[in-house]
Amino acid sequence: MVGGPGGRGAGAVGGPGVGVASAAARRHRLATPRGARVRADERDGRPLVVDGREVDAVRESWLVEDRWWSERPLRRRYWEVVTTCGRNVVVFHDLREGGWFRQR
Amino acid sequence: MVVCVLIPRFQLTVAVGDREELLGAPAALAPEPGREARVGEVSLAAEAFGVRAGMPLGEALARCPSLTLVPPDPAGVADAWERLLVRLESIGAAVEPERPGLACFEAQGLVRLHGGTLERVLAATRRVLRHPARLGAGPSRFCALAAATRARARRPQVVLGDERAARDYLASLPVALLRGRDETAALPEPLARLGIETLGAPAALPRADVADRFGSPGLLAWELAQGRDGRLRAREEPERLEEELELPEALSGAQLDRALGLLVDRLLARRERRGRTLRAVVLAATLVEGGTWREQVPFREALSDPLRMRLALAQRLALLPAPAERLRLAVVRFGPAATDQRSLLDEAAVARRARLREGVRQARAAAGPDAALRVLAVDPDSRVPERRAVLTPFE
């Protein structure tokens, strides 16, 4: 399971499921999702490798479901992991559109 | 017409005291304790070895191994300089002291007071000083300083005329004269590297070229070389209020703190204070090992509370380089009468906002409209991170 950086969600405003806006608005947004190369465990979806670095530990995982009442619902599985180089990374899997993203 | 009084090596002369033979040998003021290790004023004999004031101590000793280092006496220098200034003021001069050993005053108002000629004003000046000094007079302060550096001990040098006369006089003088002003002290070296030896050369350059190459110090130097200078700012009438404590034995540590408390209490009890707060004081000590130590302490706000004053002064007293045998506390500047009332308007905040706005304007002018943005919390509690905040124009 690999979500490319040029994926649909990463290119749009704020990434997947948020919609389209002008270049200026996109520039002024903070914490927008960026595409990530993730290899995940097929059984439970747990990330094993993030951007070429192996995951040492999973610190937390949570599900975000929002705007289910609208035409652009949002469904993400977040993972906060620690890679073998000691970096703390938050990635999520877009459960509707597919693809993996990093987010601060 | 501005008169300049120049006493070369004033600080060294005071520090040497009775040991005048030191002035005939290579000698320099030792660095003050806790300050950068650079020598202070140097004797003529030391200059012959290439030692200059402000030179790193190591370099000075390498150039002249027989150099005698004289312990600095900042408190003695301040006292002696104050006495000289008072004497100058006694002839009616409104004196602007530049640094110990260099002072200027406007002669125009004194001419009629002293017999109608500038020469008589200069003679009166020499008479009251009772100290070998070089006197110079000129249309501007810088011109008067240049004249004083070329004057002989008993023969003042006078540059008569206006701005043009000053420019002509300065044109053949070395650019090293710019060292006499703090703002332009660093300029002679780069000017010399460019082959500019005399003040006439920068004066002949276009003003904009000098500004581009040397910035504001260059502009000031250009103005000075043109024979122009700022107006004199005479010092305010000094009000001396000081307390001194002879210590029975060389004290340090907690005992010294108690002595400081006593001094503060005595100073605040003086009737001449008339209920006013103190804005800045000078703490001075005579050291057991010889020499003195002097530190000016401006308070963050004008004080009349002895406890807060002791807190501020005790920190400085901790810097004392050696045990003291005499301690002195003097008022430099008074504040308003004791009161805790604050101003109604927070003007500092207004000034700060104005500076910030100006900074934003400049940044936008240089880097476009997105140069200054601020974070606006849109939905800080949102579970979706990208919806919590956005960047918006600063104003």
Short mmCIF file of C-alpha atoms in Angstrom, two decimals, chain B residues 10-329:
data_model
loop_
_atom_site.label_atom_id
_atom_site.label_comp_id
_atom_site.label_asym_id
_atom_site.label_seq_id
_atom_site.Cartn_x
_atom_site.Cartn_y
_atom_site.Cartn_z
CA PHE B 10 44.61 62.38 31.25
CA GLN B 11 43.58 58.98 32.62
CA LEU B 12 47.16 57.72 32.68
CA THR B 13 48.39 60.88 34.39
CA VAL B 14 45.76 60.57 37.11
CA ALA B 15 46.40 56.86 37.62
CA VAL B 16 50.16 57.40 37.88
CA GLY B 17 49.66 59.96 40.66
CA ASP B 18 52.95 60.90 42.33
CA ARG B 19 55.04 58.42 40.37
CA GLU B 20 55.54 60.87 37.52
CA GLU B 21 58.74 59.16 36.41
CA LEU B 22 56.51 56.44 34.95
CA LEU B 23 55.28 58.87 32.30
CA GLY B 24 58.81 59.14 30.94
CA ALA B 25 59.12 55.36 30.61
CA PRO B 26 57.06 52.92 28.54
CA ALA B 27 53.82 52.66 30.54
CA ALA B 28 50.19 51.91 29.82
CA LEU B 29 46.97 51.69 31.76
CA ALA B 30 46.26 48.06 32.63
CA PRO B 31 42.90 46.64 31.52
CA GLU B 32 40.11 47.18 34.05
CA PRO B 33 39.20 44.03 35.99
CA GLY B 34 36.45 42.07 34.30
CA ARG B 35 36.79 44.00 31.04
CA GLU B 36 38.37 43.07 27.75
CA ALA B 37 42.15 42.60 28.04
CA ARG B 38 43.18 45.76 26.17
CA VAL B 39 45.55 48.43 27.40
CA GLY B 40 44.26 51.92 28.09
CA GLU B 41 46.10 55.17 27.47
CA VAL B 42 49.84 54.80 26.87
CA SER B 43 52.85 57.04 27.53
CA LEU B 44 54.87 58.70 24.77
CA ALA B 45 57.74 56.29 25.36
CA ALA B 46 55.37 53.35 24.90
CA GLU B 47 54.06 54.88 21.67
CA ALA B 48 57.62 54.86 20.38
CA PHE B 49 57.50 51.05 20.67
CA GLY B 50 54.30 50.97 18.58
CA VAL B 51 51.97 50.45 21.53
CA ARG B 52 48.59 52.15 21.07
CA ALA B 53 45.62 52.68 23.37
CA GLY B 54 43.04 49.91 22.87
CA MET B 55 45.66 47.38 21.74
CA PRO B 56 45.30 43.79 23.05
CA LEU B 57 47.45 43.35 26.16
CA GLY B 58 49.39 40.44 24.66
CA GLU B 59 50.32 42.40 21.57
CA ALA B 60 51.34 45.45 23.64
CA LEU B 61 53.66 43.32 25.81
CA ALA B 62 55.07 41.61 22.73
CA ARG B 63 55.93 44.97 21.20
CA CYS B 64 57.35 46.38 24.39
CA PRO B 65 58.43 43.75 26.97
CA SER B 66 59.50 46.47 29.41
CA LEU B 67 56.02 48.03 29.40
CA THR B 68 54.87 49.04 32.89
CA LEU B 69 51.19 48.41 33.50
CA VAL B 70 49.60 51.03 35.73
CA PRO B 71 46.48 49.94 37.65
CA PRO B 72 43.54 52.01 36.39
CA ASP B 73 41.98 54.54 38.73
CA PRO B 74 38.49 55.15 37.29
CA ALA B 75 37.19 56.76 40.46
CA GLY B 76 40.17 59.11 40.70
CA VAL B 77 39.82 60.00 37.01
CA ALA B 78 36.13 60.80 37.44
CA ASP B 79 36.87 63.03 40.44
CA ALA B 80 39.76 64.86 38.76
CA TRP B 81 37.74 65.35 35.57
CA GLU B 82 34.78 66.67 37.50
CA ARG B 83 37.04 69.21 39.25
CA LEU B 84 38.37 70.41 35.90
CA LEU B 85 34.88 70.72 34.44
CA VAL B 86 33.75 72.76 37.43
CA ARG B 87 36.73 75.06 36.94
CA LEU B 88 35.84 75.51 33.27
CA GLU B 89 32.27 76.27 34.23
CA SER B 90 33.53 78.85 36.70
CA ILE B 91 34.47 81.16 33.77
CA GLY B 92 30.90 80.89 32.49
CA ALA B 93 31.45 78.15 29.93
CA ALA B 94 28.62 75.74 29.12
CA VAL B 95 30.80 72.65 28.82
CA GLU B 96 30.14 69.50 26.87
CA PRO B 97 32.42 66.78 28.24
CA GLU B 98 33.20 64.20 25.54
CA ARG B 99 35.41 61.91 27.62
CA PRO B 100 37.91 62.42 30.44
CA GLY B 101 40.54 64.69 28.95
CA LEU B 102 38.42 66.18 26.18
CA ALA B 103 35.76 68.89 26.54
CA CYS B 104 34.30 71.61 24.32
CA PHE B 105 32.38 74.80 24.91
CA GLU B 106 30.95 77.63 22.83
CA ALA B 107 33.07 80.78 23.14
CA GLN B 108 30.65 83.24 21.59
CA GLY B 109 28.86 84.20 24.78
CA LEU B 110 32.09 84.48 26.75
CA VAL B 111 34.02 86.92 24.56
CA ARG B 112 32.49 90.07 25.98
CA LEU B 113 32.65 88.63 29.47
CA HIS B 114 36.43 88.26 29.23
CA GLY B 115 37.60 91.42 27.53
CA GLY B 116 36.23 91.21 24.02
CA THR B 117 38.63 88.81 22.29
CA LEU B 118 38.86 85.08 21.86
CA GLU B 119 42.48 85.12 23.01
CA ARG B 120 41.39 86.40 26.41
CA VAL B 121 38.80 83.65 26.69
CA LEU B 122 41.54 81.12 25.94
CA ALA B 123 43.84 82.77 28.47
CA ALA B 124 41.10 82.64 31.11
CA THR B 125 40.54 78.98 30.28
CA ARG B 126 44.22 78.18 30.71
CA ARG B 127 44.32 80.14 33.97
CA VAL B 128 41.45 78.27 35.62
CA LEU B 129 42.50 74.84 34.43
CA ARG B 130 45.84 74.92 36.31
CA HIS B 131 46.74 71.83 34.31
CA PRO B 132 48.80 71.53 31.12
CA ALA B 133 46.23 71.40 28.36
CA ARG B 134 46.10 71.94 24.62
CA LEU B 135 43.56 74.47 23.49
CA GLY B 136 42.08 74.77 20.02
CA ALA B 137 39.31 76.90 18.60
CA GLY B 138 37.41 76.63 15.34
CA PRO B 139 34.05 77.09 13.66
CA SER B 140 32.99 73.50 14.43
CA ARG B 141 33.61 71.12 17.27
CA PHE B 142 35.63 68.73 15.08
CA CYS B 143 37.69 71.58 13.69
CA ALA B 144 38.39 72.79 17.24
CA LEU B 145 39.48 69.26 18.22
CA ALA B 146 41.79 69.09 15.19
CA ALA B 147 43.26 72.45 16.15
CA ALA B 148 43.76 71.30 19.75
CA THR B 149 45.66 68.19 18.62
CA ARG B 150 48.06 70.45 16.66
CA ALA B 151 48.35 73.10 19.37
CA ARG B 152 51.40 73.36 21.56
CA ALA B 153 51.19 73.15 25.32
CA ARG B 154 51.27 76.91 25.86
CA ARG B 155 50.16 78.14 22.46
CA PRO B 156 46.58 77.58 21.40
CA GLN B 157 45.71 77.11 17.75
CA VAL B 158 42.78 79.08 16.38
CA VAL B 159 40.99 78.58 13.06
CA LEU B 160 39.16 81.78 12.25
CA GLY B 161 36.38 81.99 9.71
CA ASP B 162 33.38 79.97 8.73
CA GLU B 163 32.60 76.49 7.49
CA ARG B 164 34.73 76.92 4.39
CA ALA B 165 37.74 77.95 6.49
CA ALA B 166 37.26 74.86 8.62
CA ARG B 167 37.12 72.65 5.52
CA ASP B 168 40.29 74.17 4.13
CA TYR B 169 42.06 73.76 7.46
CA LEU B 170 41.01 70.12 7.81
CA ALA B 171 41.84 69.20 4.21
CA SER B 172 45.54 68.61 4.85
CA LEU B 173 45.12 66.88 8.22
CA PRO B 174 45.34 63.08 8.60
CA VAL B 175 42.18 60.94 8.65
CA ALA B 176 43.43 59.49 11.95
CA LEU B 177 41.73 62.50 13.57
CA LEU B 178 38.45 60.68 13.03
CA ARG B 179 39.50 58.37 15.89
CA GLY B 180 38.62 61.25 18.21
CA ARG B 181 34.91 60.53 17.70
CA ASP B 182 33.33 57.25 18.82
CA GLU B 183 31.06 57.09 15.75
CA THR B 184 33.91 57.41 13.26
CA ALA B 185 36.70 55.74 15.26
CA ALA B 186 36.75 52.65 13.01
CA LEU B 187 37.02 54.58 9.73
CA PRO B 188 40.71 55.63 9.50
CA GLU B 189 41.87 52.04 8.94
CA PRO B 190 39.68 51.24 5.87
CA LEU B 191 40.27 54.76 4.54
CA ALA B 192 44.03 54.23 4.79
CA ARG B 193 43.68 50.88 2.97
CA LEU B 194 41.98 52.76 0.15
CA GLY B 195 44.88 55.19 0.06
CA ILE B 196 42.93 58.04 1.64
CA GLU B 197 45.38 59.74 3.97
CA THR B 198 43.98 63.23 4.54
CA LEU B 199 40.54 64.60 5.35
CA GLY B 200 40.47 66.57 2.10
CA ALA B 201 40.09 63.36 0.08
CA PRO B 202 36.79 62.13 1.57
CA ALA B 203 35.47 65.71 1.52
CA ALA B 204 36.03 65.81 -2.24
CA LEU B 205 34.08 62.58 -2.84
CA PRO B 206 30.36 62.69 -3.72
CA ARG B 207 28.25 62.36 -0.60
CA ALA B 208 26.24 59.45 -2.00
CA ASP B 209 29.40 57.46 -2.81
CA VAL B 210 30.65 57.85 0.75
CA ALA B 211 27.23 56.82 2.09
CA ASP B 212 27.17 53.70 -0.11
CA ARG B 213 30.65 52.58 0.89
CA PHE B 214 30.82 53.49 4.59
CA GLY B 215 27.22 53.92 5.75
CA SER B 216 26.28 56.39 8.45
CA PRO B 217 29.80 56.65 10.01
CA GLY B 218 31.04 57.61 6.54
CA LEU B 219 28.34 60.25 6.19
CA LEU B 220 29.29 61.74 9.54
CA ALA B 221 32.97 61.74 8.55
CA TRP B 222 32.06 63.47 5.29
CA GLU B 223 30.11 66.15 7.18
CA LEU B 224 33.00 66.63 9.61
CA ALA B 225 35.49 66.96 6.77
CA GLN B 226 33.22 69.60 5.22
CA GLY B 227 33.68 71.67 8.36
CA ARG B 228 30.22 70.91 9.70
CA ASP B 229 29.37 69.32 13.03
CA GLY B 230 26.44 68.92 15.41
CA ARG B 231 25.56 71.52 18.00
CA LEU B 232 27.18 71.36 21.38
CA ARG B 233 25.08 69.90 24.14
CA ALA B 234 26.24 71.38 27.40
CA ARG B 235 25.94 69.17 30.45
CA GLU B 236 23.27 69.91 32.98
CA GLU B 237 24.26 71.63 36.15
CA PRO B 238 25.68 68.83 38.24
CA GLU B 239 24.29 68.17 41.68
CA ARG B 240 26.75 66.29 43.80
CA LEU B 241 25.37 64.02 46.44
CA GLU B 242 27.58 61.25 47.72
CA GLU B 243 28.37 59.22 50.78
CA GLU B 244 31.64 57.57 51.62
CA LEU B 245 32.49 54.90 54.11
CA GLU B 246 35.97 54.16 55.39
CA LEU B 247 36.08 50.47 56.11
CA PRO B 248 37.93 49.54 59.34
CA GLU B 249 39.48 46.55 57.63
CA ALA B 250 39.45 45.23 54.10
CA LEU B 251 36.00 43.79 53.69
CA SER B 252 34.36 41.46 51.26
CA GLY B 253 31.29 39.24 51.11
CA ALA B 254 28.44 39.71 53.60
CA GLN B 255 30.25 42.42 55.58
CA LEU B 256 30.62 44.45 52.42
CA ASP B 257 26.90 44.05 51.76
CA ARG B 258 26.17 45.49 55.20
CA ALA B 259 28.46 48.41 54.48
CA LEU B 260 26.59 48.95 51.22
CA GLY B 261 23.26 48.94 53.08
CA LEU B 262 24.61 51.60 55.43
CA LEU B 263 25.74 53.76 52.50
CA VAL B 264 22.34 53.46 50.80
CA ASP B 265 20.53 54.43 53.99
CA ARG B 266 22.81 57.42 54.53
CA LEU B 267 22.40 58.60 50.94
CA LEU B 268 18.61 58.35 51.09
CA ALA B 269 18.58 60.21 54.41
CA ARG B 270 20.34 63.26 52.95
CA ARG B 271 18.18 66.37 53.06
CA GLU B 272 19.38 67.52 49.64
CA ARG B 273 17.56 64.60 48.07
CA ARG B 274 14.26 66.41 48.77
CA GLY B 275 12.17 63.26 48.40
CA ARG B 276 13.33 62.57 44.86
CA THR B 277 13.96 59.09 43.54
CA LEU B 278 17.35 58.03 42.21
CA ARG B 279 17.71 57.20 38.53
CA ALA B 280 21.40 56.27 38.43
CA VAL B 281 24.23 56.04 40.93
CA VAL B 282 27.96 55.41 40.87
CA LEU B 283 29.45 52.78 43.12
CA ALA B 284 33.18 53.19 43.66
CA ALA B 285 35.73 51.45 45.83
CA THR B 286 39.36 51.96 46.75
CA LEU B 287 41.03 48.58 46.58
CA VAL B 288 43.49 47.23 49.13
CA GLU B 289 45.87 46.18 46.38
CA GLY B 290 45.95 49.71 44.97
CA GLY B 291 43.87 51.33 42.28
CA THR B 292 40.16 51.93 42.34
CA TRP B 293 37.05 50.35 40.94
CA ARG B 294 34.07 52.30 39.62
CA GLU B 295 30.76 51.17 38.21
CA GLN B 296 27.84 53.32 37.10
CA VAL B 297 24.53 51.65 37.90
CA PRO B 298 21.40 52.95 36.19
CA PHE B 299 18.28 51.53 37.81
CA ARG B 300 15.57 50.02 35.62
CA GLU B 301 13.17 52.51 37.15
CA ALA B 302 13.75 55.45 39.45
CA LEU B 303 13.98 54.14 43.02
CA SER B 304 13.72 55.37 46.55
CA ASP B 305 13.30 51.97 48.16
CA PRO B 306 16.55 51.07 49.97
CA LEU B 307 15.84 47.34 49.74
CA ARG B 308 15.48 47.32 45.95
CA MET B 309 18.45 49.61 45.64
CA ARG B 310 20.60 47.24 47.67
CA LEU B 311 19.44 44.31 45.57
CA ALA B 312 20.54 46.07 42.39
CA LEU B 313 23.83 47.32 43.83
CA ALA B 314 24.83 44.09 45.58
CA GLN B 315 25.04 42.35 42.19
CA ARG B 316 27.53 44.93 41.00
CA LEU B 317 29.46 44.83 44.23
CA ALA B 318 29.99 41.12 43.66
CA LEU B 319 32.14 42.11 40.66
CA LEU B 320 34.63 43.87 42.92
CA PRO B 321 38.04 42.52 41.86
CA ALA B 322 39.67 42.75 45.31
CA PRO B 323 38.78 43.56 48.94
CA ALA B 324 37.97 47.23 49.44
CA GLU B 325 39.15 49.63 52.09
CA ARG B 326 36.82 52.48 51.14
CA LEU B 327 33.40 52.45 49.55
CA ARG B 328 31.59 55.37 47.96
CA LEU B 329 28.09 55.82 46.58
#
